[in-house]
Short mmCIF file of N, CA and C in Angstrom, two decimals:
data_model
loop_
_atom_site.label_atom_id
_atom_site.label_comp_id
_atom_site.label_asym_id
_atom_site.label_seq_id
_atom_site.Cartn_x
_atom_site.Cartn_y
_atom_site.Cartn_z
N ASP A 1 5.37 0.19 -13.68
CA ASP A 1 6.39 0.74 -12.80
C ASP A 1 5.82 0.95 -11.40
N SER A 2 6.64 1.39 -10.49
CA SER A 2 6.21 1.50 -9.09
C SER A 2 5.14 2.56 -8.88
N ASP A 3 5.18 3.66 -9.63
CA ASP A 3 4.14 4.69 -9.50
C ASP A 3 2.78 4.16 -9.92
N ALA A 4 2.76 3.36 -10.98
CA ALA A 4 1.50 2.76 -11.44
C ALA A 4 0.98 1.75 -10.41
N ALA A 5 1.89 1.01 -9.77
CA ALA A 5 1.48 0.05 -8.74
C ALA A 5 0.84 0.79 -7.57
N LEU A 6 1.44 1.89 -7.15
CA LEU A 6 0.87 2.67 -6.05
C LEU A 6 -0.49 3.23 -6.42
N ALA A 7 -0.63 3.77 -7.61
CA ALA A 7 -1.93 4.31 -8.05
C ALA A 7 -3.00 3.23 -8.07
N ALA A 8 -2.64 2.02 -8.50
CA ALA A 8 -3.60 0.91 -8.54
C ALA A 8 -4.03 0.53 -7.12
N VAL A 9 -3.10 0.52 -6.19
CA VAL A 9 -3.42 0.18 -4.80
C VAL A 9 -4.32 1.26 -4.18
N GLN A 10 -3.99 2.52 -4.43
CA GLN A 10 -4.80 3.61 -3.88
C GLN A 10 -6.23 3.53 -4.41
N ALA A 11 -6.39 3.25 -5.68
CA ALA A 11 -7.73 3.16 -6.27
C ALA A 11 -8.47 1.93 -5.74
N ALA A 12 -7.81 0.80 -5.68
CA ALA A 12 -8.46 -0.43 -5.22
C ALA A 12 -8.86 -0.35 -3.75
N GLY A 13 -8.06 0.34 -2.95
CA GLY A 13 -8.35 0.46 -1.53
C GLY A 13 -9.16 1.68 -1.16
N HIS A 14 -9.51 2.49 -2.16
CA HIS A 14 -10.25 3.74 -1.94
C HIS A 14 -9.53 4.63 -0.93
N ILE A 15 -8.21 4.76 -1.12
CA ILE A 15 -7.39 5.56 -0.20
C ILE A 15 -6.66 6.67 -0.96
N GLU A 16 -7.26 7.12 -2.05
CA GLU A 16 -6.63 8.17 -2.85
C GLU A 16 -6.37 9.44 -2.06
N ASN A 17 -7.21 9.72 -1.06
CA ASN A 17 -7.09 10.97 -0.29
C ASN A 17 -6.33 10.80 1.02
N VAL A 18 -5.79 9.62 1.27
CA VAL A 18 -5.01 9.40 2.48
C VAL A 18 -3.60 9.93 2.25
N ARG A 19 -3.13 10.75 3.19
CA ARG A 19 -1.78 11.30 3.08
C ARG A 19 -0.77 10.21 3.44
N LEU A 20 0.07 9.86 2.48
CA LEU A 20 1.10 8.85 2.70
C LEU A 20 2.39 9.53 3.14
N THR A 21 2.98 9.04 4.21
CA THR A 21 4.27 9.58 4.65
C THR A 21 5.42 8.79 4.07
N THR A 22 5.22 7.48 3.91
CA THR A 22 6.25 6.60 3.37
C THR A 22 5.59 5.45 2.65
N VAL A 23 6.21 5.02 1.56
CA VAL A 23 5.81 3.79 0.89
C VAL A 23 7.08 2.97 0.67
N HIS A 24 7.10 1.76 1.20
CA HIS A 24 8.22 0.85 0.95
C HIS A 24 7.85 -0.03 -0.23
N TYR A 25 8.75 -0.08 -1.21
CA TYR A 25 8.55 -0.90 -2.40
C TYR A 25 9.57 -2.03 -2.41
N LYS A 26 9.12 -3.20 -2.83
CA LYS A 26 10.04 -4.31 -3.03
C LYS A 26 9.57 -5.07 -4.26
N LEU A 27 10.48 -5.31 -5.18
CA LEU A 27 10.15 -6.07 -6.39
C LEU A 27 10.62 -7.51 -6.19
N ASP A 28 9.66 -8.43 -6.21
CA ASP A 28 9.91 -9.85 -5.97
C ASP A 28 9.38 -10.66 -7.14
N TRP A 29 9.53 -11.97 -6.99
CA TRP A 29 8.89 -12.92 -7.91
C TRP A 29 7.77 -13.59 -7.16
N SER A 30 6.63 -13.77 -7.81
CA SER A 30 5.51 -14.44 -7.16
C SER A 30 5.85 -15.91 -6.93
N ASP A 31 5.28 -16.47 -5.88
CA ASP A 31 5.51 -17.88 -5.58
C ASP A 31 4.78 -18.79 -6.55
N GLU A 32 3.63 -18.33 -7.01
CA GLU A 32 2.76 -19.18 -7.83
C GLU A 32 3.29 -19.40 -9.24
N ASN A 33 3.54 -18.32 -9.97
CA ASN A 33 3.88 -18.47 -11.39
C ASN A 33 5.12 -17.70 -11.81
N GLN A 34 5.93 -17.30 -10.86
CA GLN A 34 7.23 -16.69 -11.13
C GLN A 34 7.14 -15.48 -12.08
N VAL A 35 6.23 -14.57 -11.76
CA VAL A 35 6.15 -13.29 -12.47
C VAL A 35 6.57 -12.19 -11.50
N PRO A 36 7.07 -11.06 -12.01
CA PRO A 36 7.49 -9.98 -11.12
C PRO A 36 6.30 -9.34 -10.42
N VAL A 37 6.46 -9.10 -9.12
CA VAL A 37 5.38 -8.59 -8.28
C VAL A 37 5.93 -7.48 -7.39
N TRP A 38 5.22 -6.35 -7.38
CA TRP A 38 5.54 -5.28 -6.44
C TRP A 38 4.90 -5.59 -5.10
N SER A 39 5.66 -5.47 -4.03
CA SER A 39 5.14 -5.56 -2.68
C SER A 39 5.25 -4.16 -2.09
N LEU A 40 4.11 -3.59 -1.69
CA LEU A 40 4.08 -2.22 -1.16
C LEU A 40 3.61 -2.23 0.28
N THR A 41 4.29 -1.48 1.12
CA THR A 41 3.86 -1.26 2.50
C THR A 41 3.61 0.23 2.66
N LEU A 42 2.42 0.59 3.15
CA LEU A 42 1.97 1.98 3.20
C LEU A 42 1.99 2.50 4.62
N PHE A 43 2.42 3.76 4.77
CA PHE A 43 2.49 4.41 6.07
C PHE A 43 1.81 5.77 6.01
N THR A 44 1.20 6.17 7.11
CA THR A 44 0.62 7.49 7.26
C THR A 44 0.95 8.01 8.65
N GLU A 45 0.62 9.27 8.91
CA GLU A 45 0.91 9.87 10.21
C GLU A 45 -0.38 10.01 11.01
N LEU A 46 -0.30 9.64 12.29
CA LEU A 46 -1.42 9.80 13.20
C LEU A 46 -0.85 10.23 14.55
N ASN A 47 -1.30 11.39 15.03
CA ASN A 47 -0.82 11.92 16.31
C ASN A 47 0.71 12.02 16.37
N HIS A 48 1.30 12.51 15.30
CA HIS A 48 2.75 12.72 15.18
C HIS A 48 3.55 11.43 15.18
N ASN A 49 2.90 10.31 14.92
CA ASN A 49 3.58 9.02 14.80
C ASN A 49 3.32 8.45 13.42
N GLU A 50 4.35 7.87 12.84
CA GLU A 50 4.18 7.21 11.55
C GLU A 50 3.71 5.78 11.80
N LEU A 51 2.60 5.41 11.17
CA LEU A 51 1.99 4.10 11.36
C LEU A 51 1.86 3.36 10.05
N GLU A 52 2.18 2.08 10.07
CA GLU A 52 1.91 1.23 8.92
C GLU A 52 0.42 0.93 8.92
N PHE A 53 -0.23 1.11 7.77
CA PHE A 53 -1.67 0.83 7.71
C PHE A 53 -2.07 -0.05 6.55
N GLY A 54 -1.14 -0.39 5.68
CA GLY A 54 -1.55 -1.20 4.54
C GLY A 54 -0.41 -1.94 3.89
N HIS A 55 -0.80 -3.02 3.23
CA HIS A 55 0.16 -3.82 2.48
C HIS A 55 -0.54 -4.34 1.23
N ALA A 56 0.19 -4.37 0.13
CA ALA A 56 -0.40 -4.85 -1.12
C ALA A 56 0.66 -5.55 -1.96
N ARG A 57 0.16 -6.45 -2.83
CA ARG A 57 1.00 -7.08 -3.85
C ARG A 57 0.34 -6.81 -5.19
N VAL A 58 1.15 -6.35 -6.14
CA VAL A 58 0.65 -5.92 -7.44
C VAL A 58 1.52 -6.52 -8.53
N SER A 59 0.88 -7.07 -9.56
CA SER A 59 1.63 -7.61 -10.69
C SER A 59 2.40 -6.48 -11.38
N ALA A 60 3.69 -6.66 -11.54
CA ALA A 60 4.51 -5.65 -12.22
C ALA A 60 4.25 -5.66 -13.72
N ARG A 61 3.70 -6.72 -14.24
CA ARG A 61 3.41 -6.79 -15.68
C ARG A 61 2.06 -6.18 -16.03
N THR A 62 1.02 -6.50 -15.23
CA THR A 62 -0.33 -6.08 -15.61
C THR A 62 -0.88 -4.94 -14.75
N GLY A 63 -0.29 -4.72 -13.57
CA GLY A 63 -0.81 -3.71 -12.66
C GLY A 63 -1.99 -4.19 -11.82
N GLN A 64 -2.31 -5.49 -11.92
CA GLN A 64 -3.44 -6.04 -11.17
C GLN A 64 -3.06 -6.18 -9.70
N VAL A 65 -3.93 -5.65 -8.84
CA VAL A 65 -3.75 -5.81 -7.39
C VAL A 65 -4.35 -7.15 -7.01
N PHE A 66 -3.53 -8.06 -6.47
CA PHE A 66 -4.08 -9.36 -6.13
C PHE A 66 -4.00 -9.69 -4.65
N ASN A 67 -3.47 -8.79 -3.86
CA ASN A 67 -3.48 -8.96 -2.41
C ASN A 67 -3.46 -7.56 -1.82
N LEU A 68 -4.48 -7.22 -1.03
CA LEU A 68 -4.58 -5.88 -0.47
C LEU A 68 -5.15 -5.96 0.94
N LYS A 69 -4.39 -5.44 1.88
CA LYS A 69 -4.84 -5.39 3.27
C LYS A 69 -4.68 -3.96 3.77
N ILE A 70 -5.79 -3.33 4.13
CA ILE A 70 -5.81 -1.97 4.64
C ILE A 70 -6.43 -1.99 6.03
N ASP A 71 -5.73 -1.42 7.01
CA ASP A 71 -6.27 -1.29 8.35
C ASP A 71 -6.89 0.10 8.46
N HIS A 72 -8.19 0.19 8.20
CA HIS A 72 -8.87 1.49 8.17
C HIS A 72 -8.91 2.16 9.54
N LEU A 73 -8.71 1.40 10.60
CA LEU A 73 -8.68 1.99 11.94
C LEU A 73 -7.41 2.81 12.18
N ARG A 74 -6.42 2.66 11.31
CA ARG A 74 -5.17 3.41 11.46
C ARG A 74 -5.09 4.61 10.52
N ILE A 75 -6.14 4.85 9.76
CA ILE A 75 -6.14 5.96 8.80
C ILE A 75 -6.77 7.18 9.46
N PRO A 76 -6.03 8.31 9.53
CA PRO A 76 -6.62 9.50 10.13
C PRO A 76 -7.70 10.09 9.25
N ASN A 77 -8.73 10.69 9.88
CA ASN A 77 -9.74 11.41 9.12
C ASN A 77 -9.30 12.86 9.01
N SER A 78 -10.09 13.69 8.40
CA SER A 78 -9.71 15.09 8.15
C SER A 78 -9.55 15.89 9.42
N GLU A 79 -10.14 15.43 10.54
CA GLU A 79 -10.00 16.15 11.81
C GLU A 79 -8.82 15.67 12.64
N GLY A 80 -8.06 14.70 12.11
CA GLY A 80 -6.89 14.20 12.80
C GLY A 80 -7.12 12.95 13.62
N GLY A 81 -8.38 12.51 13.74
CA GLY A 81 -8.68 11.26 14.43
C GLY A 81 -8.62 10.11 13.44
N VAL A 82 -9.16 8.98 13.84
CA VAL A 82 -9.20 7.85 12.93
C VAL A 82 -10.60 7.69 12.37
N GLU A 83 -10.67 7.06 11.20
CA GLU A 83 -11.97 6.85 10.56
C GLU A 83 -12.71 5.71 11.19
#
C-alpha cells in the first residue's frame, strides 16, 4: 500500500527524520513489465516555502524501490538551513 511505499523510500533514501509537508502519490503501470508502480513526489519546508526534494518509483507488489532521486541540498537540517 502507499504507506509501505513511503516507508521504503524513506529508509532507502535515509530520510526517515526529514519532515515531510506533502507527498504526492500516483499509482501507474511500469513501462517495462506492466506491473503496478507507486510514483511518489516528496516535499519539505525550507524558509517558509514548500520545496520538492525527491521522487521515487516503488513496486506496488513487492515494495522494492527501483528509482530514487533525492536532492539533499533542498533538505533542511535541524537548525533550519540545508544539509
